[in-house]
CSV table of C-alpha atoms and ligand atoms in Angstrom, one decimal:
chain,number,residue,atom,x,y,z
A,1,MET,CA,0.0,0.0,0.0
A,2,GLN,CA,1.4,3.4,-0.9
A,3,GLN,CA,0.3,6.8,0.3
A,4,LEU,CA,-0.7,9.0,-2.6
A,5,TRP,CA,-1.8,12.1,-0.7
A,6,PRO,CA,-1.0,14.5,0.9
A,7,SER,CA,2.4,15.1,-0.5
A,8,ALA,CA,3.2,18.5,-2.1
A,9,VAL,CA,4.9,18.4,-5.5
A,10,GLU,CA,6.8,21.5,-6.7
A,11,ASP,CA,7.5,22.2,-10.3
A,12,PRO,CA,11.1,20.8,-10.4
A,13,GLN,CA,9.8,17.5,-9.0
A,14,LEU,CA,6.9,17.6,-11.5
A,15,ILE,CA,9.4,17.8,-14.3
A,16,ASP,CA,11.3,14.9,-13.0
A,17,LEU,CA,8.1,12.8,-12.5
A,18,TYR,CA,7.2,13.4,-16.2
A,19,ARG,CA,10.7,12.9,-17.7
A,20,THR,CA,10.8,10.4,-20.6
A,21,PRO,CA,13.6,8.0,-21.4
A,22,PRO,CA,16.2,9.4,-23.9
A,23,GLY,CA,15.5,8.6,-27.5
A,24,PRO,CA,12.2,8.1,-29.4
A,25,TRP,CA,9.1,8.3,-27.3
A,26,LEU,CA,5.4,9.1,-28.0
A,27,ARG,CA,3.3,10.2,-25.1
A,28,LEU,CA,-0.5,10.9,-25.2
A,29,ASN,CA,-2.1,13.3,-22.8
A,30,PHE,CA,-5.9,13.2,-22.2
A,31,VAL,CA,-8.5,14.2,-19.6
A,32,ALA,CA,-11.6,12.1,-18.9
A,33,SER,CA,-14.6,12.2,-16.6
A,34,LEU,CA,-15.2,9.6,-13.9
A,35,ASP,CA,-17.6,7.8,-16.2
A,36,GLY,CA,-15.1,7.8,-19.1
A,37,ALA,CA,-16.2,10.8,-21.2
A,38,GLY,CA,-13.7,12.8,-23.2
A,39,THR,CA,-15.8,15.9,-23.6
A,40,VAL,CA,-18.6,17.8,-22.0
A,41,ASP,CA,-20.7,19.9,-24.5
A,42,GLY,CA,-18.1,19.0,-27.2
A,43,ARG,CA,-15.1,20.4,-25.4
A,44,SER,CA,-12.5,19.0,-23.0
A,45,ALA,CA,-12.2,22.3,-21.0
A,46,PRO,CA,-15.1,21.5,-18.5
A,47,LEU,CA,-13.1,18.4,-17.5
A,48,SER,CA,-9.9,20.3,-16.8
A,49,GLY,CA,-8.8,22.8,-14.2
A,50,PRO,CA,-5.7,24.7,-13.0
A,51,ALA,CA,-3.8,21.6,-11.9
A,52,ASP,CA,-4.5,19.9,-15.2
A,53,LYS,CA,-3.3,23.0,-17.0
A,54,ARG,CA,-0.1,22.8,-15.0
A,55,VAL,CA,0.7,19.3,-16.0
A,56,PHE,CA,-0.4,20.1,-19.6
A,57,GLY,CA,2.1,22.9,-19.6
A,58,VAL,CA,4.9,20.8,-18.2
A,59,LEU,CA,4.3,18.0,-20.8
A,60,ARG,CA,4.4,20.6,-23.6
A,61,MET,CA,7.6,22.0,-22.2
A,62,LEU,CA,9.2,18.6,-22.3
A,63,CYS,CA,8.4,17.6,-25.9
A,64,ASP,CA,10.2,18.2,-29.2
A,65,ALA,CA,6.9,18.3,-31.2
A,66,LEU,CA,3.2,18.3,-30.4
A,67,VAL,CA,1.1,16.1,-32.6
A,68,VAL,CA,-2.6,17.0,-32.8
A,69,GLY,CA,-5.4,15.7,-35.0
A,70,ALA,CA,-7.1,18.2,-37.3
A,71,GLY,CA,-10.5,17.5,-35.6
A,72,THR,CA,-9.1,18.7,-32.2
A,73,VAL,CA,-7.5,21.8,-33.8
A,74,ARG,CA,-10.8,22.7,-35.3
A,75,ASP,CA,-13.1,21.8,-32.4
A,76,GLU,CA,-11.0,23.2,-29.6
A,77,GLY,CA,-9.9,26.3,-31.6
A,78,TYR,CA,-6.2,25.5,-31.0
A,79,HIS,CA,-4.0,28.5,-30.4
A,80,ALA,CA,-0.3,28.8,-31.5
A,81,LEU,CA,2.0,26.8,-29.4
A,82,ARG,CA,3.6,29.3,-27.1
A,83,LEU,CA,5.4,28.8,-23.8
A,84,ASP,CA,6.1,31.4,-21.1
A,85,ALA,CA,9.7,32.8,-20.8
A,86,ASP,CA,10.6,30.5,-17.9
A,87,ARG,CA,9.6,27.4,-19.8
A,88,ARG,CA,11.4,28.5,-22.9
A,89,ALA,CA,14.5,29.2,-20.8
A,90,TRP,CA,14.3,25.7,-19.3
A,91,ARG,CA,14.1,24.2,-22.7
A,92,VAL,CA,17.1,26.0,-24.0
A,93,ALA,CA,19.1,25.2,-20.8
A,94,ASN,CA,18.2,21.5,-21.3
A,95,GLY,CA,19.3,21.3,-24.9
A,96,LEU,CA,15.8,21.6,-26.5
A,97,ALA,CA,14.6,24.1,-29.2
A,98,GLU,CA,13.1,27.2,-27.6
A,99,TYR,CA,9.6,26.1,-28.8
A,100,PRO,CA,8.2,22.7,-29.6
A,101,THR,CA,6.9,22.4,-33.2
A,102,MET,CA,3.2,21.8,-33.7
A,103,VAL,CA,2.3,19.0,-36.1
A,104,ILE,CA,-1.3,18.7,-37.3
A,105,VAL,CA,-2.5,15.4,-38.8
A,106,SER,CA,-5.1,15.9,-41.6
A,107,LYS,CA,-6.3,13.7,-44.4
A,108,ARG,CA,-8.5,16.3,-46.1
A,109,LEU,CA,-6.5,19.4,-45.3
A,110,ASP,CA,-9.6,21.2,-44.3
A,111,LEU,CA,-7.6,23.7,-42.2
A,112,ASP,CA,-7.9,27.4,-42.5
A,113,PRO,CA,-4.4,28.9,-43.0
A,114,ALA,CA,-5.6,31.9,-40.9
A,115,LEU,CA,-6.1,29.7,-37.9
A,116,ASP,CA,-4.1,31.0,-34.9
A,117,ALA,CA,-2.4,27.7,-34.5
A,118,LEU,CA,-0.9,28.1,-38.0
A,119,ALA,CA,-0.7,31.8,-38.8
A,120,ASP,CA,0.6,32.9,-35.4
A,121,ALA,CA,3.0,30.0,-34.7
A,122,PRO,CA,6.4,31.0,-33.3
A,123,VAL,CA,8.0,28.1,-35.4
A,124,ARG,CA,6.6,26.9,-38.7
A,125,PRO,CA,4.2,24.1,-38.1
A,126,ILE,CA,4.1,20.8,-39.9
A,127,VAL,CA,1.0,19.2,-41.4
A,128,LEU,CA,1.1,15.4,-41.9
A,129,THR,CA,-1.1,14.4,-44.7
A,130,ARG,CA,-1.5,11.9,-47.5
A,131,ALA,CA,-0.9,12.0,-51.3
A,132,GLY,CA,-3.4,13.8,-53.4
A,133,ALA,CA,-4.7,16.2,-50.8
A,134,ASP,CA,-4.7,19.8,-52.1
A,135,PRO,CA,-2.6,22.1,-49.8
A,136,GLY,CA,-3.9,25.3,-51.3
A,137,LYS,CA,-2.7,28.2,-49.2
A,138,LEU,CA,-1.7,25.9,-46.3
A,139,ALA,CA,1.7,25.6,-47.9
A,140,GLU,CA,2.3,29.3,-47.1
A,141,VAL,CA,2.0,28.7,-43.4
A,142,ALA,CA,3.2,25.1,-42.8
A,143,ASP,CA,5.5,22.5,-44.1
A,144,LEU,CA,3.6,19.5,-45.5
A,145,ILE,CA,4.8,16.0,-45.1
A,146,THR,CA,3.0,13.5,-47.3
A,147,VAL,CA,2.8,9.9,-46.0
A,148,GLY,CA,0.4,7.3,-47.4
A,149,ASP,CA,-2.0,7.3,-50.3
A,150,ASP,CA,-5.6,6.7,-49.0
A,151,GLN,CA,-4.9,7.5,-45.3
A,152,VAL,CA,-2.2,9.4,-43.4
A,153,ASP,CA,0.3,6.6,-42.7
A,154,LEU,CA,1.1,7.4,-39.1
A,155,ARG,CA,4.0,5.0,-38.8
A,156,ALA,CA,5.7,6.7,-41.8
A,157,GLY,CA,4.7,10.1,-40.4
A,158,VAL,CA,6.2,9.4,-37.0
A,159,ALA,CA,9.4,8.1,-38.7
A,160,ALA,CA,9.6,11.3,-40.8
A,161,LEU,CA,9.3,13.4,-37.7
A,162,ARG,CA,12.0,11.5,-36.0
A,163,GLU,CA,14.2,12.0,-39.1
A,164,ARG,CA,13.7,15.7,-38.6
A,165,GLY,CA,15.1,15.4,-35.1
A,166,PHE,CA,11.8,15.3,-33.2
A,167,ALA,CA,12.4,12.3,-30.9
A,168,HIS,CA,10.1,13.1,-28.0
A,169,LEU,CA,6.5,13.5,-29.4
A,170,LEU,CA,3.6,14.6,-27.3
A,171,SER,CA,0.1,14.1,-28.6
A,172,GLU,CA,-3.0,15.8,-27.2
A,173,GLY,CA,-5.3,13.6,-29.3
A,174,GLY,CA,-8.0,13.7,-30.2
A,175,PRO,CA,-9.7,10.3,-29.9
A,176,MET,CA,-9.5,9.4,-33.5
A,177,LEU,CA,-5.8,10.1,-33.7
A,178,PHE,CA,-5.2,8.3,-30.4
A,179,GLY,CA,-7.0,5.2,-31.7
A,180,SER,CA,-5.0,5.3,-34.9
A,181,LEU,CA,-1.6,5.8,-33.1
A,182,ALA,CA,-2.5,2.9,-30.7
A,183,ALA,CA,-3.6,0.6,-33.5
A,184,ALA,CA,-0.3,1.3,-35.3
A,185,GLY,CA,1.6,0.3,-32.1
A,186,LEU,CA,3.1,3.8,-31.7
A,187,VAL,CA,2.0,4.7,-28.2
A,188,ASP,CA,4.6,4.5,-25.5
A,189,GLU,CA,2.7,6.3,-22.7
A,190,LEU,CA,-0.7,7.7,-21.6
A,191,CYS,CA,-1.0,10.5,-19.2
A,192,LEU,CA,-4.6,10.6,-18.1
A,193,THR,CA,-6.3,13.2,-15.9
A,194,VAL,CA,-9.4,11.8,-14.2
A,195,SER,CA,-11.9,14.6,-13.5
A,196,PRO,CA,-14.4,14.1,-10.7
A,197,LEU,CA,-17.4,14.5,-12.9
A,198,LEU,CA,-20.2,12.3,-14.1
A,199,ALA,CA,-20.7,13.5,-17.7
A,200,GLY,CA,-23.5,11.0,-18.4
A,201,ALA,CA,-24.2,9.1,-21.6
A,202,GLY,CA,-23.6,10.7,-24.9
A,203,PRO,CA,-20.0,12.0,-25.2
A,204,GLY,CA,-17.5,9.6,-26.7
A,205,ARG,CA,-14.4,8.2,-25.0
A,206,ILE,CA,-10.9,9.5,-25.3
A,207,ILE,CA,-10.1,6.8,-27.9
A,208,GLY,CA,-11.9,6.2,-31.2
A,209,GLY,CA,-11.0,5.2,-34.8
A,210,PRO,CA,-9.7,1.7,-35.5
A,211,GLU,CA,-9.8,-1.2,-33.0
A,212,LEU,CA,-6.7,-2.4,-31.3
A,213,PRO,CA,-5.5,-5.8,-32.5
A,214,ALA,CA,-5.5,-6.9,-28.8
A,215,PRO,CA,-5.9,-5.1,-25.5
A,216,GLU,CA,-2.5,-3.7,-24.4
A,217,HIS,CA,-1.2,-3.5,-20.9
A,218,LEU,CA,0.5,-0.4,-19.7
A,219,THR,CA,2.4,-0.1,-16.4
A,220,LEU,CA,1.4,2.5,-13.8
A,221,ARG,CA,4.3,5.0,-13.2
A,222,HIS,CA,2.7,7.4,-10.8
A,223,VAL,CA,-0.5,8.8,-9.4
A,224,LEU,CA,-0.8,12.5,-8.4
A,225,TYR,CA,-3.7,14.3,-6.8
A,226,ASP,CA,-4.6,18.0,-6.9
A,227,ASP,CA,-7.9,19.8,-6.3
A,228,GLY,CA,-10.1,16.8,-7.0
A,229,LEU,CA,-8.2,15.7,-10.1
A,230,LEU,CA,-6.2,12.5,-10.3
A,231,PHE,CA,-3.2,12.4,-12.6
A,232,LEU,CA,-2.2,8.9,-13.8
A,233,ARG,CA,0.9,8.2,-15.8
A,234,HIS,CA,1.1,4.8,-17.5
A,235,ALA,CA,3.8,3.6,-19.9
A,236,ARG,CA,4.9,0.6,-21.8
B,327,LIG,N1,-10.5,14.7,-23.4
B,327,LIG,C1,-9.5,15.1,-24.0
B,327,LIG,O1,-8.4,15.1,-23.4
B,327,LIG,C2,-9.5,15.5,-25.5
B,327,LIG,C3,-8.3,15.7,-26.2
B,327,LIG,C4,-8.4,16.0,-27.5
B,327,LIG,C5,-9.7,16.2,-28.2
B,327,LIG,N2,-10.8,16.0,-27.4
B,327,LIG,C6,-12.1,16.2,-28.1
B,327,LIG,O2,-12.2,15.3,-29.2
B,327,LIG,C7,-13.0,15.8,-30.2
B,327,LIG,C8,-12.4,15.7,-31.5
B,327,LIG,O3,-12.2,14.3,-31.8
B,327,LIG,P1,-11.7,13.7,-33.2
B,327,LIG,O4,-11.5,12.3,-32.9
B,327,LIG,O5,-12.5,14.2,-34.3
B,327,LIG,O6,-10.3,14.5,-33.3
B,327,LIG,P2,-8.8,14.2,-33.8
B,327,LIG,O7,-8.4,12.8,-33.6
B,327,LIG,O8,-8.1,15.3,-33.3
B,327,LIG,O9,-8.9,14.5,-35.4
B,327,LIG,C9,-9.4,13.6,-36.3
B,327,LIG,C10,-8.9,14.0,-37.6
B,327,LIG,O10,-7.5,13.8,-37.7
B,327,LIG,C11,-7.2,13.6,-39.1
B,327,LIG,N3,-6.5,12.4,-39.5
B,327,LIG,C12,-5.9,12.2,-40.6
B,327,LIG,N4,-5.3,11.0,-40.7
B,327,LIG,C13,-5.6,10.4,-39.6
B,327,LIG,C14,-5.3,9.1,-39.1
B,327,LIG,N5,-4.5,8.3,-39.8
B,327,LIG,N6,-5.7,8.8,-38.0
B,327,LIG,C15,-6.5,9.7,-37.2
B,327,LIG,N7,-6.8,10.9,-37.6
B,327,LIG,C16,-6.4,11.3,-38.8
B,327,LIG,C17,-8.5,13.8,-39.9
B,327,LIG,O11,-8.5,15.1,-40.2
B,327,LIG,P3,-9.2,15.7,-41.5
B,327,LIG,O12,-10.7,15.7,-41.2
B,327,LIG,O13,-8.7,17.1,-41.6
B,327,LIG,O14,-8.8,14.9,-42.7
B,327,LIG,C18,-9.5,13.4,-38.8
B,327,LIG,O15,-10.8,13.9,-39.2
B,327,LIG,C19,-13.3,17.2,-29.8
B,327,LIG,O16,-14.6,17.3,-29.3
B,327,LIG,C20,-12.3,17.5,-28.7
B,327,LIG,O17,-12.8,18.4,-27.8
B,327,LIG,C21,-10.8,15.6,-26.1
């Protein structure tokens, strides 16, 4: 039996708790209600809170690139990936680029180039797409990487990102991207915030898309608690 609470965790410890092994790593970060919902009224924000935002910020600070599905970028109105001055200084002091690069996965390329996440990005974002999709004006604001013919081939996409030097990838979903990454065997870790809410029937889970070939076991690395929220870290 281990005591989970109370035990204060300051930022430097939080960083250590969420460090990943050196080399290639792909971490997912999600929030869910007690009854397993990934959204309330179509957004994840009602499930979150200040403590979740703190972990969210630390995970962004630790990654080389943030990989997000186009559905989440559209539905959540993603902003450009900016970090505060302290976090940028931490990154540079720890051998990372000042900002992580945002990578958006889109098959149809139905993304407005004027979106804040693209047009206002501090570093040029990447869009992972498939052959035959028309980039239009997207090519003016993002680098396009084409992987796959009918679908975005995520294995090839992740390999292409690693070739560009992005070893530690963080994905904030959404559910369809999570399901596709998991089915492709690419997920090393899931950070799950459990929110003390019953969302009720209706909203989907944090995972969608293709089925897994078989259920996969992940090992619990830690449990944190803050202001009603539980933070679970599980990894291969
Ligand atoms: N609880 C949480 O932590 C959390 C986190 C993130 C999102 N959400 C919620 O999830 C909802 C969005 O869900 P979603 O499943 O539509 O979003 P998603 O996974 O972010 O995006 C799905 C889109 O990704 C693109 N895509 C291209 N190739 C893909 C591939 N091989 N595999 C998977 N996706 C590929 C497609 O974009 P195109 O349509 O452009 O081709 C597809 O429509 C929102 O309501 C959001 O609030 C919750």
